[in-house]
């Protein structure tokens, strides 16, 4: 099951109706399917599921678009269940373009960042509010 399909059940209204993201207009600027929203002048991207070389493209596109339009891009990584070197490379590239802040990385993301030493390179914050302040 693709990562975006896996996330849909948790993102629907309590009555099982329209996904909350669609109702709130929280999809990316070009319908990337990666949950996104603006907060205090920053762009927050909140991907869910697994990210590897076969599934990272929508997230890469969302990060690229956000970096061109916003001075601060926040990646809420709390919902990422798997990440490989492709995801890690994406984080490094996004950080180099400026303004990326990683928020509440899941245990899997935290582990890959710690093992590779990238946690000392990235701007990692505890909350979205802290990242957009």
MMTF fields as JSON, N, C-alpha, C and O atoms, coordinates in Angstrom:
{
  "mmtfVersion": "1.0.0",
  "mmtfProducer": "UNKNOWN",
  "numBonds": 531,
  "numAtoms": 532,
  "numGroups": 133,
  "numChains": 1,
  "numModels": 1,
  "chainsPerModel": [1],
  "groupsPerChain": [133],
  "chainIdList": ["A"],
  "bondAtomList": [4, 2, 8, 6, 12, 10, 16, 14, 20, 18, 24, 22, 28, 26, 32, 30, 36, 34, 40, 38, 44, 42, 48, 46, 52, 50, 56, 54, 60, 58, 64, 62, 68, 66, 72, 70, 76, 74, 80, 78, 84, 82, 88, 86, 92, 90, 96, 94, 100, 98, 104, 102, 108, 106, 112, 110, 116, 114, 120, 118, 124, 122, 128, 126, 132, 130, 136, 134, 140, 138, 144, 142, 148, 146, 152, 150, 156, 154, 160, 158, 164, 162, 168, 166, 172, 170, 176, 174, 180, 178, 184, 182, 188, 186, 192, 190, 196, 194, 200, 198, 204, 202, 208, 206, 212, 210, 216, 214, 220, 218, 224, 222, 228, 226, 232, 230, 236, 234, 240, 238, 244, 242, 248, 246, 252, 250, 256, 254, 260, 258, 264, 262, 268, 266, 272, 270, 276, 274, 280, 278, 284, 282, 288, 286, 292, 290, 296, 294, 300, 298, 304, 302, 308, 306, 312, 310, 316, 314, 320, 318, 324, 322, 328, 326, 332, 330, 336, 334, 340, 338, 344, 342, 348, 346, 352, 350, 356, 354, 360, 358, 364, 362, 368, 366, 372, 370, 376, 374, 380, 378, 384, 382, 388, 386, 392, 390, 396, 394, 400, 398, 404, 402, 408, 406, 412, 410, 416, 414, 420, 418, 424, 422, 428, 426, 432, 430, 436, 434, 440, 438, 444, 442, 448, 446, 452, 450, 456, 454, 460, 458, 464, 462, 468, 466, 472, 470, 476, 474, 480, 478, 484, 482, 488, 486, 492, 490, 496, 494, 500, 498, 504, 502, 508, 506, 512, 510, 516, 514, 520, 518, 524, 522, 528, 526],
  "bondOrderList": [1, 1, 1, 1, 1, 1, 1, 1, 1, 1, 1, 1, 1, 1, 1, 1, 1, 1, 1, 1, 1, 1, 1, 1, 1, 1, 1, 1, 1, 1, 1, 1, 1, 1, 1, 1, 1, 1, 1, 1, 1, 1, 1, 1, 1, 1, 1, 1, 1, 1, 1, 1, 1, 1, 1, 1, 1, 1, 1, 1, 1, 1, 1, 1, 1, 1, 1, 1, 1, 1, 1, 1, 1, 1, 1, 1, 1, 1, 1, 1, 1, 1, 1, 1, 1, 1, 1, 1, 1, 1, 1, 1, 1, 1, 1, 1, 1, 1, 1, 1, 1, 1, 1, 1, 1, 1, 1, 1, 1, 1, 1, 1, 1, 1, 1, 1, 1, 1, 1, 1, 1, 1, 1, 1, 1, 1, 1, 1, 1, 1, 1, 1],
  "groupList": [{"groupName": "UNK", "atomNameList": ["N", "CA", "C", "O"], "elementList": ["N", "C", "C", "O"], "formalChargeList": [0, 0, 0, 0], "bondAtomList": [1, 0, 2, 1, 3, 2], "bondOrderList": [1, 1, 2], "singleLetterCode": "X", "chemCompType": "L-PEPTIDE LINKING"}],
  "groupTypeList": [0, 0, 0, 0, 0, 0, 0, 0, 0, 0, 0, 0, 0, 0, 0, 0, 0, 0, 0, 0, 0, 0, 0, 0, 0, 0, 0, 0, 0, 0, 0, 0, 0, 0, 0, 0, 0, 0, 0, 0, 0, 0, 0, 0, 0, 0, 0, 0, 0, 0, 0, 0, 0, 0, 0, 0, 0, 0, 0, 0, 0, 0, 0, 0, 0, 0, 0, 0, 0, 0, 0, 0, 0, 0, 0, 0, 0, 0, 0, 0, 0, 0, 0, 0, 0, 0, 0, 0, 0, 0, 0, 0, 0, 0, 0, 0, 0, 0, 0, 0, 0, 0, 0, 0, 0, 0, 0, 0, 0, 0, 0, 0, 0, 0, 0, 0, 0, 0, 0, 0, 0, 0, 0, 0, 0, 0, 0, 0, 0, 0, 0, 0, 0],
  "groupIdList": [1, 2, 3, 4, 5, 6, 7, 8, 9, 10, 11, 12, 13, 14, 15, 16, 17, 18, 19, 20, 21, 22, 23, 24, 25, 26, 27, 28, 29, 30, 31, 32, 33, 34, 35, 36, 37, 38, 39, 40, 41, 42, 43, 44, 45, 46, 47, 48, 49, 50, 51, 52, 53, 54, 55, 56, 57, 58, 59, 60, 61, 62, 63, 64, 65, 66, 67, 68, 69, 70, 71, 72, 73, 74, 75, 76, 77, 78, 79, 80, 81, 82, 83, 84, 85, 86, 87, 88, 89, 90, 91, 92, 93, 94, 95, 96, 97, 98, 99, 100, 101, 102, 103, 104, 105, 106, 107, 108, 109, 110, 111, 112, 113, 114, 115, 116, 117, 118, 119, 120, 121, 122, 123, 124, 125, 126, 127, 128, 129, 130, 131, 132, 133],
  "secStructList": [7, 7, 2, 2, 2, 2, 2, 2, 4, 4, 4, 5, 7, 6, 6, 1, 7, 1, 5, 2, 2, 2, 2, 2, 6, 7, 1, 7, 6, 6, 7, 7, 1, 1, 7, 3, 3, 3, 3, 6, 6, 3, 3, 3, 3, 7, 7, 3, 3, 3, 3, 1, 6, 6, 6, 7, 2, 2, 2, 2, 2, 2, 2, 2, 2, 2, 2, 2, 2, 7, 1, 7, 3, 3, 3, 3, 7, 6, 3, 3, 3, 3, 3, 7, 2, 2, 2, 2, 2, 2, 2, 2, 2, 2, 2, 2, 6, 1, 7, 3, 3, 3, 3, 1, 7, 7, 2, 2, 2, 2, 2, 2, 2, 2, 2, 2, 6, 4, 4, 4, 6, 1, 7, 3, 3, 1, 7, 2, 2, 2, 2, 2, 7],
  "xCoordList": [0.845, 0.0, 0.888, 1.786, 0.662, 1.457, 1.286, 0.262, 2.292, 2.279, 1.076, 0.548, 0.614, -0.502, -1.817, -2.698, -1.97, -3.18, -3.207, -4.272, -2.04, -1.968, -2.384, -2.902, -2.17, -2.466, -3.919, -4.404, -4.626, -5.979, -6.931, -7.696, -6.932, -7.882, -7.726, -8.722, -6.522, -6.318, -6.625, -6.674, -6.83, -7.043, -8.465, -8.73, -9.377, -10.76, -11.547, -11.13, -12.684, -13.532, -14.051, -14.046, -14.498, -14.987, -16.121, -16.27, -16.906, -18.012, -17.566, -18.391, -16.265, -15.743, -15.987, -15.916, -16.273, -16.586, -15.357, -14.36, -15.441, -14.371, -13.098, -13.15, -11.954, -10.713, -10.565, -10.851, -10.117, -9.965, -9.032, -9.247, -8.006, -7.067, -7.743, -7.474, -8.621, -9.316, -10.279, -10.392, -10.972, -11.906, -11.183, -11.697, -9.992, -9.258, -8.406, -7.806, -8.355, -7.525, -6.044, -5.242, -5.689, -4.327, -3.368, -2.204, -3.817, -2.886, -1.968, -2.249, -0.886, 0.101, -0.454, -1.569, 0.315, -0.129, -0.548, -1.38, 0.019, -0.308, -0.886, -0.733, -1.556, -2.196, -1.218, -1.489, -0.105, 0.919, 0.481, 1.099, -0.565, -1.009, -0.272, -0.625, 0.736, 1.462, 0.805, 0.728, 0.324, -0.339, 0.556, 1.715, 0.0, 0.751, -0.174, -1.375, 0.399, -0.366, 0.579, 1.758, 0.038, 0.81, 0.594, -0.519, 1.657, 1.553, 2.528, 3.742, 1.994, 2.789, 3.859, 5.0, 3.496, 4.411, 5.373, 6.182, 5.301, 6.138, 5.25, 4.035, 5.857, 5.112, 5.447, 6.616, 4.411, 4.582, 4.175, 3.092, 5.039, 4.782, 4.781, 5.731, 3.713, 3.554, 3.32, 2.206, 4.364, 4.208, 3.931, 4.29, 3.297, 2.982, 3.415, 3.343, 3.863, 4.184, 5.662, 6.509, 5.96, 7.328, 7.853, 7.125, 9.131, 9.771, 11.073, 12.017, 11.085, 12.279, 12.345, 11.59, 13.231, 13.425, 12.172, 12.043, 11.257, 10.042, 8.909, 7.939, 9.013, 7.883, 8.226, 7.34, 9.463, 9.895, 9.56, 9.61, 9.226, 9.022, 7.985, 8.283, 6.788, 5.833, 6.355, 6.107, 7.065, 7.64, 8.736, 8.814, 9.574, 10.637, 10.041, 10.547, 8.984, 8.332, 7.728, 7.818, 7.111, 6.517, 7.592, 7.405, 8.709, 9.799, 10.391, 10.699, 10.55, 11.107, 10.208, 10.688, 8.912, 7.965, 7.945, 7.957, 7.915, 7.859, 9.113, 9.026, 10.269, 11.533, 11.581, 12.218, 10.915, 10.898, 9.94, 10.093, 8.955, 7.916, 7.969, 7.378, 8.66, 8.658, 10.077, 10.915, 10.352, 11.684, 11.941, 13.09, 10.886, 11.01, 10.096, 8.904, 10.685, 9.93, 10.109, 11.229, 8.984, 8.989, 8.552, 7.502, 9.355, 9.002, 8.659, 9.543, 7.371, 6.903, 7.071, 6.261, 8.116, 8.475, 7.925, 8.376, 6.966, 6.437, 5.669, 5.561, 5.14, 4.344, 5.086, 4.464, 6.388, 7.162, 7.521, 8.177, 7.084, 7.274, 8.532, 9.008, 9.073, 10.302, 10.986, 10.33, 12.297, 13.07, 14.397, 15.019, 14.826, 16.108, 17.052, 16.792, 18.133, 19.134, 18.583, 19.059, 17.588, 16.971, 16.305, 16.445, 15.593, 14.939, 15.994, 15.851, 17.037, 18.096, 18.76, 19.032, 19.017, 19.593, 18.661, 19.11, 17.375, 16.387, 16.453, 16.407, 16.558, 16.667, 17.906, 17.839, 19.015, 20.268, 20.146, 20.549, 19.598, 19.424, 18.48, 18.74, 17.392, 16.436, 17.08, 16.833, 17.892, 18.59, 19.559, 19.663, 20.253, 21.213, 20.53, 21.113, 19.299, 18.581, 18.137, 17.716, 18.227, 17.958, 16.561, 15.594, 16.469, 15.184, 14.478, 13.347, 15.084, 14.405, 14.577, 15.678, 13.463, 13.481, 12.745, 11.607, 13.387, 12.821, 12.19, 12.821, 10.94, 10.204, 9.807, 9.392, 9.943, 9.563, 9.776, 8.818, 11.021, 11.261, 10.808, 11.018, 10.19, 9.767, 11.006, 12.121, 10.833, 11.996, 12.838, 14.065, 12.19, 12.918, 13.754, 14.908, 13.176, 13.898, 15.012, 16.127, 14.715, 15.74, 16.928, 18.082, 16.642, 17.703, 18.606, 19.83, 18.016, 18.847, 19.657, 20.782, 19.087, 19.827, 20.983, 22.072, 20.75, 21.793, 22.91, 24.088, 22.551, 23.542, 24.479, 25.679, 23.916, 24.712, 25.343, 26.178, 24.963, 25.498, 24.79, 25.201, 23.743, 23.016, 22.238, 21.886, 21.973, 21.247, 22.02, 21.412, 23.341, 24.139, 24.184, 24.637, 23.725, 23.746, 22.404, 22.351, 21.318, 19.976, 19.504, 19.994, 18.551, 17.903, 16.684, 15.636, 16.82, 15.75, 15.08, 15.747, 13.761, 12.978, 11.991, 11.692, 11.495, 10.567, 9.124, 8.375, 8.729, 7.332, 7.258, 8.211, 6.117, 5.889, 5.903, 6.468, 5.287, 5.276, 6.695, 6.99, 7.567, 8.966, 9.645, 10.437, 9.342, 9.99, 9.552, 10.329, 8.327, 7.834, 8.056, 7.843, 8.484, 8.703, 9.89, 10.217],
  "yCoordList": [-1.177, 0.0, 1.237, 1.339, 2.185, 3.419, 4.193, 4.081, 4.974, 5.725, 6.636, 6.794, 7.252, 8.184, 7.466, 8.008, 6.261, 5.493, 5.029, 4.972, 4.697, 4.246, 5.347, 5.053, 6.602, 7.719, 8.15, 8.758, 7.862, 8.376, 7.979, 8.832, 6.72, 6.4, 7.254, 7.545, 7.666, 8.475, 9.946, 10.74, 10.307, 11.701, 11.986, 13.034, 11.06, 11.297, 11.8, 11.658, 12.385, 12.893, 11.73, 10.594, 11.981, 10.913, 10.107, 8.921, 10.722, 10.025, 9.241, 8.616, 9.268, 8.536, 9.233, 8.604, 10.517, 11.27, 11.771, 11.062, 13.002, 13.628, 13.716, 14.114, 13.354, 13.506, 14.935, 15.898, 15.054, 16.365, 17.26, 18.469, 16.673, 17.486, 18.128, 19.285, 17.383, 17.959, 19.046, 20.085, 18.813, 19.819, 21.085, 22.187, 20.937, 22.106, 22.74, 23.794, 22.105, 22.629, 22.508, 23.36, 21.442, 21.328, 20.622, 20.427, 20.239, 19.632, 20.712, 21.906, 20.278, 21.207, 22.067, 21.84, 23.056, 24.02, 23.391, 23.947, 22.248, 21.605, 20.22, 19.346, 19.998, 18.731, 17.581, 16.477, 17.802, 16.772, 15.593, 14.532, 15.74, 14.659, 14.597, 13.786, 15.42, 15.481, 16.573, 17.719, 16.239, 17.256, 18.472, 18.337, 19.661, 20.908, 22.037, 22.004, 23.035, 24.214, 25.351, 25.134, 26.567, 27.732, 28.004, 27.864, 28.392, 28.749, 29.877, 29.704, 31.026, 32.202, 32.538, 32.835, 32.49, 32.858, 31.772, 31.988, 30.604, 29.462, 28.417, 28.405, 27.552, 26.479, 25.182, 24.809, 24.486, 23.252, 22.082, 22.081, 21.103, 19.885, 18.742, 18.588, 17.936, 16.878, 15.52, 14.998, 14.959, 13.681, 12.54, 12.603, 11.506, 10.318, 9.089, 9.069, 8.069, 6.806, 6.619, 7.24, 5.738, 5.349, 6.148, 6.43, 6.507, 7.252, 6.571, 6.46, 6.124, 5.539, 5.989, 6.872, 5.4, 5.868, 5.733, 6.43, 4.857, 4.678, 5.611, 5.761, 6.24, 7.035, 8.477, 9.217, 8.89, 10.188, 11.351, 12.506, 11.082, 12.151, 13.195, 14.386, 12.824, 13.874, 14.768, 15.974, 14.183, 14.974, 15.888, 17.049, 15.39, 16.208, 17.395, 18.512, 17.166, 18.245, 19.266, 20.47, 18.795, 19.706, 20.567, 21.772, 19.956, 20.711, 21.728, 22.853, 21.338, 22.236, 23.451, 24.584, 23.22, 24.326, 25.248, 26.472, 24.651, 25.448, 26.292, 27.45, 25.738, 26.483, 27.68, 28.686, 27.585, 28.708, 29.804, 30.955, 29.465, 30.427, 30.931, 31.967, 30.226, 30.59, 30.641, 29.816, 31.598, 31.676, 30.558, 30.17, 30.044, 28.954, 27.817, 28.01, 26.62, 25.415, 24.457, 24.147, 23.998, 23.096, 21.718, 21.571, 20.72, 19.342, 18.642, 18.32, 18.407, 17.681, 16.197, 15.609, 15.599, 14.214, 13.202, 12.057, 13.612, 12.711, 11.526, 10.493, 11.65, 10.576, 9.705, 8.906, 9.836, 9.031, 7.705, 7.673, 6.618, 5.281, 4.584, 3.647, 5.025, 4.458, 5.508, 6.247, 5.575, 6.491, 5.835, 5.199, 5.996, 5.437, 6.555, 7.729, 6.195, 7.182, 8.187, 9.321, 7.787, 8.723, 9.861, 11.026, 9.534, 10.535, 11.415, 12.637, 10.794, 11.539, 12.523, 13.665, 12.089, 12.968, 14.141, 15.275, 13.863, 14.92, 15.958, 17.159, 15.51, 16.432, 17.317, 18.523, 16.724, 17.478, 18.52, 19.669, 18.129, 19.077, 20.213, 21.374, 19.88, 20.907, 21.851, 23.056, 21.319, 22.148, 23.103, 24.272, 22.608, 23.445, 24.586, 25.656, 24.358, 25.421, 26.508, 27.583, 26.238, 27.242, 27.172, 26.884, 27.434, 27.588, 26.331, 26.423, 25.138, 23.91, 23.685, 23.78, 23.386, 23.011, 21.68, 21.545, 20.723, 19.396, 19.358, 19.742, 18.896, 18.91, 17.492, 16.683, 17.219, 15.954, 14.738, 14.054, 14.468, 13.302, 12.015, 11.835, 11.143, 9.848, 9.066, 9.426, 8.021, 7.23, 6.746, 6.704, 6.387, 5.912, 7.028, 6.81, 8.212, 9.339, 9.777, 10.059, 9.831, 10.215, 9.249, 9.675, 7.953, 6.95, 7.123, 7.092, 7.304, 7.458, 8.759, 8.818, 9.781, 11.045, 10.896, 11.421, 10.182, 9.982, 9.087, 9.383, 7.994, 7.047, 7.723, 7.453, 8.594, 9.246, 10.561, 11.119, 11.06, 12.322, 13.544, 14.671, 13.346, 14.454, 15.25, 16.407, 14.638, 15.348, 16.572, 17.523, 16.562, 17.723, 18.79, 19.908, 18.459, 19.355, 20.048, 21.227, 19.301, 19.838, 20.688, 20.554, 21.56, 22.377, 21.593, 21.618, 20.896, 20.038, 20.741, 21.183, 20.839, 21.523, 20.547, 19.487, 20.932, 20.075, 20.196, 19.22, 21.393, 21.607, 22.47, 23.167, 22.413, 23.274, 24.737, 25.589, 25.025, 26.409, 26.938, 28.085, 26.111, 26.511, 26.735, 27.665, 25.898, 25.998, 27.233, 27.77, 27.687, 28.852, 30.166, 31.238, 30.091, 31.321, 32.101, 33.157],
  "zCoordList": [0.0, 0.0, 0.0, 0.836, -0.921, -0.936, 0.36, 1.034, 0.7, 1.961, 2.081, 3.181, 0.979, 1.088, 1.333, 2.0, 0.808, 1.079, 2.525, 3.14, 3.074, 4.455, 5.419, 6.496, 5.059, 5.949, 5.896, 6.851, 4.829, 4.652, 5.774, 6.225, 6.259, 7.321, 8.56, 9.223, 8.896, 10.09, 9.84, 10.779, 8.586, 8.255, 7.792, 7.203, 8.055, 7.674, 8.866, 10.015, 8.573, 9.646, 10.479, 10.006, 11.703, 12.566, 11.937, 12.233, 11.09, 10.454, 9.226, 8.56, 8.918, 7.783, 6.458, 5.402, 6.504, 5.289, 4.574, 4.442, 4.114, 3.356, 4.182, 5.346, 3.607, 4.365, 4.88, 4.169, 6.12, 6.736, 5.929, 5.844, 5.343, 4.575, 3.38, 3.059, 2.717, 1.569, 2.018, 1.368, 3.125, 3.62, 4.019, 3.823, 4.579, 5.052, 3.958, 4.166, 2.806, 1.73, 2.055, 1.672, 2.765, 3.267, 2.328, 2.677, 1.167, 0.221, -0.33, -0.221, -0.912, -1.441, -2.547, -3.018, -2.967, -3.955, -5.283, -6.001, -5.605, -6.87, -6.648, -7.502, -5.505, -5.232, -5.058, -5.53, -4.404, -4.271, -3.422, -3.496, -2.616, -1.755, -0.44, 0.416, -0.246, 1.011, 1.845, 1.402, 3.059, 3.877, 4.118, 4.512, 3.874, 3.999, 4.426, 4.16, 5.091, 5.476, 5.842, 6.121, 5.836, 6.232, 7.714, 8.222, 8.403, 9.818, 10.114, 10.005, 10.487, 10.86, 9.823, 10.176, 8.571, 7.5, 7.067, 6.165, 7.695, 7.312, 6.641, 6.839, 5.86, 5.213, 5.928, 6.033, 6.425, 7.178, 6.289, 5.703, 6.198, 5.44, 6.444, 7.211, 6.446, 7.445, 6.773, 6.793, 6.187, 5.496, 6.457, 7.632, 5.954, 6.737, 5.96, 4.732, 6.666, 6.031, 5.774, 6.416, 4.808, 4.479, 3.298, 2.346, 3.377, 2.298, 1.895, 2.678, 0.656, 0.065, -1.386, -1.795, -2.163, -3.531, -4.394, -5.4, -4.02, -4.81, -4.402, -5.145, -3.236, -2.746, -2.372, -1.942, -2.519, -2.02, -2.963, -2.538, -4.21, -5.193, -4.773, -4.869, -4.316, -3.927, -2.798, -2.792, -1.859, -0.776, -1.301, -0.9, -2.182, -2.771, -3.516, -3.409, -4.26, -4.999, -4.047, -4.289, -2.966, -1.984, -1.32, -1.15, -0.947, -0.328, -1.293, -0.901, -2.547, -3.549, -3.757, -3.767, -3.923, -4.116, -2.906, -3.043, -1.723, -0.495, -0.333, 0.077, -0.645, -0.504, -1.44, -1.125, -2.588, -3.522, -3.083, -3.489, -2.26, -1.901, -0.458, -0.153, 0.429, 1.848, 2.406, 2.042, 3.282, 3.876, 4.89, 5.104, 5.509, 6.475, 6.045, 5.804, 5.954, 5.625, 6.797, 7.203, 7.329, 8.482, 8.011, 7.386, 8.311, 7.991, 9.289, 10.084, 9.504, 10.684, 10.378, 9.661, 10.919, 10.592, 11.589, 11.624, 12.39, 13.418, 12.848, 13.509, 11.65, 11.059, 10.073, 9.372, 10.0, 9.054, 9.716, 10.757, 9.099, 9.666, 9.177, 9.818, 8.057, 7.515, 6.665, 5.932, 6.762, 5.93, 5.599, 6.45, 4.351, 3.949, 3.514, 3.776, 2.859, 2.457, 1.452, 1.391, 0.665, -0.277, 0.484, 0.112, 1.529, 2.37, 3.043, 3.096, 3.547, 4.214, 3.251, 3.62, 2.039, 1.017, 0.733, 0.563, 0.685, 0.472, 1.599, 1.334, 2.832, 3.968, 3.847, 4.083, 3.484, 3.364, 2.259, 2.441, 1.123, 0.017, 0.399, 0.082, 1.076, 1.497, 2.507, 2.473, 3.395, 4.377, 3.685, 4.059, 2.693, 1.956, 1.215, 1.04, 0.78, 0.069, 1.034, 0.606, 2.338, 3.356, 3.933, 3.228, 5.201, 5.854, 6.293, 6.771, 6.158, 6.572, 8.064, 8.605, 8.712, 10.124, 10.258, 9.81, 10.863, 11.073, 12.454, 13.439, 12.532, 13.792, 14.195, 13.365, 15.469, 16.096, 15.199, 14.84, 14.84, 14.003, 14.705, 15.904, 13.936, 14.47, 14.908, 14.533, 15.681, 16.096, 14.909, 14.997, 13.815, 12.639, 12.014, 11.644, 11.899, 11.322, 12.269, 11.831, 13.542, 14.523, 14.461, 14.513, 14.35, 14.314, 13.093, 13.22, 11.923, 10.721, 10.782, 10.288, 11.382, 11.529, 12.519, 12.286, 13.622, 14.624, 14.103, 14.307, 13.432, 12.922, 11.92, 11.895, 11.106, 10.06, 10.517, 9.805, 11.679, 12.176, 11.625, 11.902, 10.858, 10.25, 11.308, 11.077, 12.452, 13.503, 14.001, 14.492, 13.882, 14.252, 13.164, 13.41, 11.984, 10.825, 10.615, 10.268, 10.829, 10.598, 11.766, 12.887, 11.492, 12.519, 12.991, 12.345, 14.121, 14.634, 15.809, 16.744, 15.75, 16.789, 17.429, 16.878, 18.604, 19.351, 18.885, 18.917, 18.452, 18.063, 16.813, 16.464, 16.147, 14.996, 15.434, 14.747, 16.571, 17.058, 17.276, 16.938, 17.836, 18.025, 16.674, 16.524, 15.705, 14.393, 13.615, 12.826, 13.822, 13.063, 13.797, 13.229, 15.065, 15.855, 15.339, 15.88]
}
